[in-house]
Coordinates of C-alpha atoms and ligand atoms in Angstrom, one line a residue:
M1 CA -29.3 -9.8 -0.2
L2 CA -27.1 -10.2 2.8
E3 CA -27.2 -7.5 5.5
R4 CA -24.2 -6.3 7.5
E5 CA -23.7 -3.2 9.6
I6 CA -20.2 -2.5 8.4
V7 CA -18.3 -3.9 5.5
V8 CA -14.6 -3.3 5.4
V9 CA -12.8 -3.8 2.0
G10 CA -9.2 -5.0 2.6
A11 CA -7.7 -6.9 5.6
G12 CA -4.4 -5.1 5.6
P13 CA -3.3 -3.1 8.7
A14 CA -5.8 -0.3 7.9
G15 CA -8.8 -2.6 7.3
L16 CA -8.0 -4.9 10.2
S17 CA -7.6 -2.0 12.7
A18 CA -10.9 -0.4 11.4
A19 CA -12.6 -3.8 11.8
I20 CA -11.2 -4.3 15.3
E21 CA -12.2 -0.8 16.5
A22 CA -15.8 -1.1 15.1
A23 CA -16.3 -4.6 16.3
G24 CA -14.8 -3.7 19.7
A25 CA -17.5 -1.0 20.0
G26 CA -20.2 -3.5 19.3
A27 CA -20.9 -3.3 15.6
R28 CA -21.4 -6.3 13.3
V29 CA -18.4 -6.2 11.0
L30 CA -17.6 -8.1 7.8
C31 CA -14.0 -7.7 6.5
I32 CA -13.3 -8.9 3.0
D33 CA -9.9 -9.6 1.4
L34 CA -9.0 -11.1 -2.0
N35 CA -5.9 -12.9 -0.5
M36 CA -6.2 -16.2 1.3
R37 CA -4.2 -14.7 4.2
P38 CA -5.2 -11.5 5.9
G39 CA -2.7 -8.8 6.8
G40 CA -2.2 -7.1 3.5
Q41 CA 1.4 -6.0 2.9
L42 CA 2.3 -7.1 6.5
F43 CA 2.4 -10.7 5.5
K44 CA 5.3 -10.0 3.0
Q45 CA 7.3 -8.0 5.5
I46 CA 9.8 -10.4 7.2
H47 CA 12.0 -7.5 8.4
K48 CA 11.7 -5.7 11.7
F49 CA 9.7 -2.6 11.4
F50 CA 11.0 0.9 11.8
G51 CA 8.9 3.5 13.7
S52 CA 8.2 4.1 17.4
S53 CA 8.0 1.5 20.2
A54 CA 4.3 2.5 20.6
H55 CA 3.9 1.2 17.1
R56 CA 5.7 -2.1 17.5
S57 CA 9.0 -1.0 15.9
G58 CA 11.5 -3.9 16.0
T59 CA 8.6 -6.4 15.5
R60 CA 8.5 -8.1 12.1
G61 CA 5.6 -7.1 9.9
I62 CA 4.4 -10.7 9.6
D63 CA 4.1 -11.0 13.4
I64 CA 2.2 -7.7 13.6
G65 CA -0.2 -9.1 11.0
R66 CA -0.7 -12.3 13.1
M67 CA -1.4 -10.3 16.3
M68 CA -4.0 -8.1 14.5
L69 CA -5.7 -11.2 13.0
D70 CA -6.0 -12.8 16.5
E71 CA -7.4 -9.5 17.9
A72 CA -9.9 -9.3 15.0
E73 CA -11.1 -12.9 15.6
D74 CA -11.4 -12.2 19.4
K75 CA -13.6 -9.2 18.7
G76 CA -15.9 -11.3 16.5
V77 CA -15.0 -9.8 13.1
E78 CA -16.3 -12.0 10.3
L79 CA -13.6 -12.5 7.7
W80 CA -14.2 -13.5 4.1
L81 CA -10.8 -14.4 2.5
G82 CA -10.1 -15.3 -1.1
S83 CA -13.1 -13.0 -1.9
T84 CA -12.9 -9.9 -4.2
V85 CA -15.1 -6.8 -3.9
I86 CA -15.8 -6.2 -7.5
G87 CA -18.1 -3.2 -7.2
L88 CA -19.6 -0.7 -4.8
F89 CA -23.0 0.4 -5.9
P90 CA -25.5 3.2 -4.9
G91 CA -27.5 2.4 -1.8
N92 CA -24.3 1.0 -0.1
K93 CA -24.4 -2.3 -2.0
V94 CA -21.2 -4.2 -2.0
G95 CA -20.7 -6.7 -4.9
V96 CA -18.4 -9.6 -3.9
R97 CA -17.1 -12.6 -5.7
H98 CA -17.1 -14.8 -2.6
G99 CA -14.5 -17.5 -2.1
Q100 CA -12.1 -18.0 -5.0
D101 CA -10.3 -20.9 -3.4
G102 CA -9.8 -22.6 -6.7
T103 CA -13.5 -22.5 -7.6
A104 CA -15.1 -19.8 -9.7
G105 CA -16.7 -18.2 -6.6
A106 CA -20.3 -17.1 -6.2
F107 CA -21.4 -13.5 -6.8
V108 CA -23.0 -12.1 -3.6
T109 CA -24.4 -8.7 -2.9
V110 CA -24.1 -7.4 0.7
H111 CA -26.0 -4.4 1.9
A112 CA -23.9 -2.4 4.4
Q113 CA -25.0 0.5 6.5
K114 CA -21.4 1.7 6.5
I115 CA -18.5 0.9 4.2
I116 CA -14.8 1.3 4.9
V117 CA -12.5 1.0 1.9
A118 CA -8.9 0.1 2.9
A119 CA -7.8 -1.5 -0.4
G120 CA -4.1 -0.4 -0.2
A121 CA -2.0 0.6 -3.2
S122 CA -0.7 -0.8 -6.5
E123 CA 2.8 -0.5 -8.0
N124 CA 3.8 2.1 -10.5
V125 CA 5.3 0.9 -13.8
V126 CA 8.3 2.4 -15.7
R127 CA 8.2 2.0 -19.4
F128 CA 11.4 1.3 -21.3
D129 CA 12.2 -0.7 -24.5
G130 CA 11.1 -4.3 -23.6
W131 CA 9.3 -3.5 -20.4
T132 CA 6.7 -6.2 -21.0
T133 CA 9.4 -8.9 -21.5
P134 CA 8.9 -12.0 -19.2
G135 CA 11.3 -11.4 -16.2
V136 CA 10.3 -7.7 -15.8
M137 CA 8.0 -7.3 -12.7
G138 CA 7.2 -5.0 -9.8
A139 CA 9.4 -5.1 -6.7
G140 CA 6.3 -6.0 -4.7
A141 CA 5.6 -9.0 -7.0
A142 CA 9.2 -10.1 -6.5
Q143 CA 8.7 -9.8 -2.8
T144 CA 5.5 -11.8 -2.8
M145 CA 7.3 -14.5 -4.8
V146 CA 10.2 -14.9 -2.3
N147 CA 8.5 -14.2 1.0
V148 CA 5.0 -15.6 0.5
N149 CA 5.4 -18.2 -2.2
H150 CA 9.0 -19.1 -1.6
V151 CA 9.9 -19.0 -5.2
K152 CA 12.9 -17.1 -6.6
P153 CA 11.9 -14.7 -9.4
G154 CA 15.2 -15.3 -11.1
R155 CA 18.9 -15.7 -10.6
R156 CA 20.4 -12.2 -11.2
V157 CA 18.1 -9.2 -10.6
V158 CA 18.5 -5.5 -11.5
M159 CA 16.4 -3.4 -9.1
L160 CA 15.1 -0.1 -10.5
G161 CA 14.3 2.4 -7.8
S162 CA 16.1 3.1 -4.5
G163 CA 13.1 4.0 -2.2
N164 CA 12.6 1.9 0.9
V165 CA 10.7 -0.7 -1.2
G166 CA 13.5 -1.1 -3.7
L167 CA 16.1 -1.2 -0.9
I168 CA 14.3 -3.7 1.4
V169 CA 13.2 -6.0 -1.5
S170 CA 16.8 -6.0 -2.8
Y171 CA 18.0 -7.2 0.5
Q172 CA 15.3 -9.8 0.9
L173 CA 16.0 -11.1 -2.6
M174 CA 19.6 -11.6 -1.6
Q175 CA 18.5 -13.4 1.6
A176 CA 16.4 -15.7 -0.6
G177 CA 19.6 -16.6 -2.6
C178 CA 19.2 -14.2 -5.6
E179 CA 22.1 -12.1 -6.8
V180 CA 21.3 -8.4 -7.1
A181 CA 23.4 -7.3 -10.1
A182 CA 22.7 -3.6 -9.7
L183 CA 20.5 -1.0 -8.0
V184 CA 19.6 1.7 -10.5
E185 CA 18.2 5.1 -9.5
A186 CA 17.2 8.0 -11.7
A187 CA 17.7 10.6 -9.0
P188 CA 21.2 11.8 -8.0
K189 CA 20.8 10.2 -4.6
I190 CA 19.2 7.3 -2.9
G191 CA 15.5 7.8 -2.1
G192 CA 15.1 5.5 1.0
Y193 CA 16.6 5.4 4.4
A194 CA 20.4 5.4 4.5
V195 CA 20.5 2.4 6.9
H196 CA 18.8 0.2 4.3
A197 CA 21.1 1.6 1.5
A198 CA 24.2 0.9 3.6
K199 CA 23.2 -2.8 4.0
I200 CA 22.9 -3.1 0.2
A201 CA 26.2 -1.4 -0.4
R202 CA 28.0 -3.5 2.2
A203 CA 26.7 -6.6 0.4
G204 CA 28.6 -5.4 -2.7
V205 CA 25.7 -4.4 -4.8
P206 CA 26.8 -1.7 -7.4
I207 CA 24.5 1.4 -7.0
Y208 CA 24.0 3.5 -10.1
T209 CA 22.4 6.9 -9.1
S210 CA 21.5 9.3 -12.0
H211 CA 20.9 6.2 -14.2
T212 CA 17.9 4.5 -15.6
I213 CA 17.1 1.4 -17.6
K214 CA 17.2 2.1 -21.4
R215 CA 16.2 -1.4 -22.6
V216 CA 16.1 -5.1 -21.8
V217 CA 17.5 -7.6 -24.2
P218 CA 15.6 -11.0 -24.4
D219 CA 17.3 -14.3 -25.1
E220 CA 16.1 -16.8 -27.8
S221 CA 13.2 -18.0 -25.4
G222 CA 12.0 -14.4 -25.1
R223 CA 13.1 -13.9 -21.4
V224 CA 15.2 -11.1 -20.1
C225 CA 18.9 -11.9 -20.4
R226 CA 20.6 -8.5 -20.4
V227 CA 19.7 -5.0 -19.1
V228 CA 21.1 -1.8 -20.7
I229 CA 21.3 1.1 -18.3
V230 CA 22.2 4.7 -19.2
G231 CA 23.4 7.8 -17.3
L232 CA 21.0 10.8 -16.9
D233 CA 21.8 14.5 -16.7
D234 CA 20.4 17.0 -14.2
A235 CA 17.2 17.3 -16.4
F236 CA 16.8 13.4 -16.4
Q237 CA 17.8 13.2 -20.0
E238 CA 19.9 10.3 -21.3
I239 CA 23.6 11.1 -21.7
P240 CA 24.7 9.5 -25.0
G241 CA 27.6 7.1 -24.8
T242 CA 27.0 6.2 -21.1
E243 CA 25.2 2.9 -21.9
R244 CA 26.4 -0.1 -19.9
E245 CA 25.2 -3.7 -20.3
I246 CA 24.4 -5.9 -17.2
E247 CA 23.8 -9.6 -17.4
A248 CA 20.5 -10.3 -15.6
D249 CA 17.4 -12.5 -16.0
T250 CA 15.1 -10.4 -13.9
V251 CA 14.2 -6.7 -13.5
A252 CA 12.3 -5.5 -10.4
I253 CA 10.7 -2.1 -10.6
G254 CA 10.4 -0.3 -7.2
A255 CA 9.1 3.0 -8.6
G256 CA 6.5 3.9 -6.0
L257 CA 2.9 3.0 -5.3
K258 CA -0.4 4.6 -6.1
P259 CA -3.6 4.4 -4.1
T260 CA -6.1 1.8 -5.1
T261 CA -9.2 3.9 -5.6
E262 CA -11.3 2.3 -8.4
L263 CA -14.1 1.2 -6.1
L264 CA -14.4 4.8 -4.8
A265 CA -14.5 6.1 -8.3
L266 CA -17.4 3.8 -9.0
L267 CA -19.2 5.4 -6.2
K268 CA -18.4 8.8 -7.7
C269 CA -16.5 10.0 -4.6
D270 CA -14.8 13.4 -5.0
F271 CA -11.0 13.2 -5.7
T272 CA -8.2 15.6 -5.7
F273 CA -4.7 15.4 -7.4
H274 CA -1.5 14.8 -5.6
P275 CA 1.8 15.1 -7.6
V276 CA 3.2 11.8 -6.3
W277 CA 0.1 9.7 -5.5
G278 CA -2.0 10.9 -8.5
R279 CA -5.8 11.0 -7.9
V280 CA -6.7 10.6 -4.2
P281 CA -10.1 10.5 -2.7
L282 CA -11.1 13.4 -0.5
H283 CA -12.0 12.7 3.1
N284 CA -12.7 14.6 6.3
R285 CA -11.2 14.1 9.8
D286 CA -13.6 11.2 10.4
M287 CA -12.0 9.5 7.3
E288 CA -15.4 9.8 5.6
T289 CA -15.4 10.5 1.9
S290 CA -17.8 12.8 0.0
Q291 CA -20.3 9.9 0.0
E292 CA -22.0 9.7 3.3
G293 CA -21.3 6.5 5.2
V294 CA -18.3 5.6 3.0
Y295 CA -15.0 5.8 4.8
I296 CA -11.3 5.3 3.7
A297 CA -8.1 4.4 5.5
G298 CA -4.5 3.5 4.8
D299 CA -2.6 3.6 1.5
T300 CA -5.9 4.1 -0.3
T301 CA -5.9 7.7 1.1
G302 CA -2.3 8.4 -0.1
V303 CA 0.6 5.9 0.4
E304 CA 2.5 6.0 3.7
E305 CA 3.4 3.1 5.9
A306 CA 1.8 0.5 8.1
N307 CA 1.7 2.5 11.3
T308 CA -0.2 5.5 9.8
A309 CA -2.4 3.0 7.9
L310 CA -3.2 1.4 11.3
E311 CA -4.1 4.7 12.9
E312 CA -6.2 5.9 10.0
G313 CA -8.0 2.5 10.1
R314 CA -8.8 3.1 13.8
I315 CA -10.3 6.5 13.1
A316 CA -12.5 5.1 10.3
G317 CA -13.7 2.2 12.5
I318 CA -14.5 4.5 15.4
S319 CA -16.3 7.0 13.1
A320 CA -18.4 4.2 11.5
A321 CA -19.3 2.7 14.9
A322 CA -20.2 6.1 16.3
A323 CA -22.4 6.9 13.3
L324 CA -24.3 3.7 14.0
G325 CA -24.8 4.7 17.7
Y326 CA -22.3 2.3 19.3
L327 CA -20.2 5.2 20.7
S328 CA -21.3 8.6 22.0
E329 CA -20.1 11.6 20.0
D330 CA -17.9 12.8 22.9
E331 CA -16.3 9.4 23.4
A332 CA -15.6 9.0 19.7
K333 CA -14.2 12.5 19.5
A334 CA -11.9 12.0 22.4
R335 CA -10.5 8.8 21.0
K336 CA -10.1 10.3 17.5
D337 CA -8.3 13.3 18.9
E338 CA -5.8 11.1 20.6
I339 CA -5.2 9.2 17.3
W340 CA -4.8 12.4 15.3
A341 CA -2.1 13.5 17.8
R342 CA -0.3 10.1 17.3
L343 CA -0.6 10.5 13.5
A344 CA 1.0 14.0 13.7
A345 CA 3.9 12.5 15.8
L346 CA 4.3 9.7 13.2
R347 CA 4.5 12.3 10.4
M348 CA 7.5 14.2 11.7
G349 CA 11.0 14.3 10.2
P350 CA 12.0 15.0 6.6
F351 CA 9.9 12.2 5.0
G352 CA 7.0 12.6 7.4
E353 CA 6.6 16.3 7.1
K354 CA 5.9 16.1 3.4
R355 CA 3.2 13.4 4.0
E356 CA 1.7 15.5 6.9
Q357 CA 1.4 18.5 4.5
A358 CA -0.1 16.3 1.8
K359 CA -2.7 14.8 4.1
Q360 CA -3.5 18.3 5.5
D361 CA -4.0 19.5 1.9
I362 CA -6.5 16.6 1.3
L363 CA -8.4 17.6 4.4
S364 CA -8.5 21.2 3.3
A365 CA -9.6 20.2 -0.2
F366 CA -12.4 18.3 1.3
D367 CA -13.6 21.3 3.3
E368 CA -13.2 23.5 0.2
S369 CA -15.2 21.0 -1.9
R370 CA -18.1 21.3 0.6
G371 CA -18.0 25.0 -0.4
G372 CA -18.0 24.0 -4.1
L373 CA -14.2 24.3 -4.7
A374 CA -11.1 22.1 -5.3
A375 CA -12.6 18.6 -5.9
V376 CA -11.8 17.1 -9.4
Ligands
FAD1 C1 8.8 -3.7 0.8 C2 8.0 -2.9 1.8 C3 8.5 -2.7 3.0 C4 7.7 -2.0 4.0 N1 8.3 -1.7 5.2 C5 7.5 -1.0 6.1 C6 8.1 -0.7 7.4 O1 9.2 -1.1 7.8 N2 7.3 0.0 8.3 C7 6.1 0.4 7.9 O2 5.4 1.1 8.8 N3 5.5 0.2 6.7 C8 6.2 -0.5 5.8 N4 5.7 -0.8 4.5 C9 4.4 -0.2 4.2 C10 3.2 -0.9 4.6 O3 3.3 -2.3 4.4 C11 2.0 -0.4 3.9 O4 2.0 1.1 4.0 C12 0.7 -0.8 4.6 O5 0.6 -2.3 4.5 C13 -0.6 -0.2 4.1 O6 -1.7 -0.8 4.7 P1 -3.1 -0.9 4.0 O7 -4.0 -1.6 4.9 O8 -3.5 0.5 3.6 O9 -2.9 -1.7 2.6 P2 -2.4 -3.2 2.4 O10 -1.5 -3.7 3.4 O11 -1.9 -3.1 1.0 O12 -3.8 -4.0 2.4 C14 -4.8 -3.8 1.5 C15 -5.6 -5.1 1.4 O13 -6.7 -4.8 0.6 C16 -6.9 -6.0 -0.2 N5 -7.8 -5.6 -1.3 C17 -7.5 -4.6 -2.3 N6 -8.5 -4.5 -3.2 C18 -9.5 -5.5 -2.8 C19 -10.7 -5.8 -3.3 N7 -11.3 -5.2 -4.4 N8 -11.4 -6.8 -2.7 C20 -10.9 -7.5 -1.6 N9 -9.7 -7.1 -1.1 C21 -9.0 -6.1 -1.6 C22 -5.5 -6.5 -0.6 O14 -5.6 -7.9 -0.9 C23 -4.8 -6.2 0.7 O15 -4.7 -7.3 1.5 C24 6.4 -1.5 3.6 C25 5.9 -1.8 2.3 C26 6.6 -2.5 1.4 C27 6.0 -2.9 0.1

């Protein structure tokens, strides 16, 4: 069995920053990602990031990813790409299918003194009549096709969901040469930032709020060829007679993300329930879960954005390195306090305050669970 001091699962902003901090403090770190390119979601983000200048706003996500990768390499982080962590087992054993670069990949077990899980999030689905028809996909999948693989998912796209992902991906699909036939949103108003919505509206995309997709109609080859949308009342019930048909060969669903937590469930970590994110793992202010020596960071802890993922990753990396003796308790605490202050600043404003509250609730639930309450 291979031995490593720290294994980080996921090389997105959270995993890379955790690896950079821990390796910078002197720990031997292995960071594993199933993609052939590290950077997680950042490598799909060709737009300039929003946020504060301290967090590289105005820089394209893809460039932030490259900078972090260079830093990780400088600090001596060992990277296994095209490798999937398929299980975490008692005794801090990490099961990895190593190197899937077109080959079957060998199964390897790595014993880690500390594990940091930064596995990101996966897309929510919305079920309607015909939701498994070829041509229906997640907005993130459509984004990967255009920005990473340079393939158009279709000719005319209906986007379901007007959060920032739905808005940004709609715009990027248009930049790639697709036509966005409609943006459909169940809520009475747009969910994402007005600045992104305005760009879509200026480009002439019809926006249907208080609407949803009722069904998709396939052509003779079985692919999407028409999308039927329907109006919704205040109780989100369909209003009969408001159906409208839109010609489209692709439906992209941008209906939110949920934390990727299966590996933590395997380890029997304690979870709590959040109304939007679903089951989320409990953690303390060191980002350590209910399993000693197992830390989490980023979207896995509850979906936010790259900057908060980055900061949480830093805390997890510092905590793991300090637990191995690479940083004194005082030094680790001082650095983590600074990062918690930056996180609080990032979580201000109408969107941020809700996330701040949710994250505080998770911390409180962790504390209560130590007293035998709240964990599910
Ligand atoms: C369309 C869109 C626009 C966005 N725009 C912004 C923006 O402007 N500003 C901003 O701050 N944020 C933005 N974000 C959000 C941001 O990209 C994410 O919040 C951030 O990437 C989360 O980081 P993470 O490291 O937690 O997860 P991810 O970036 O998702 O990284 C997780 C990594 O873990 C890997 N992984 C998962 N499971 C395994 C496994 N079992 N084995 C090996 N590897 C595994 C994945 O391959 C992935 O690389 C945007 C997101 C989207 C989708």
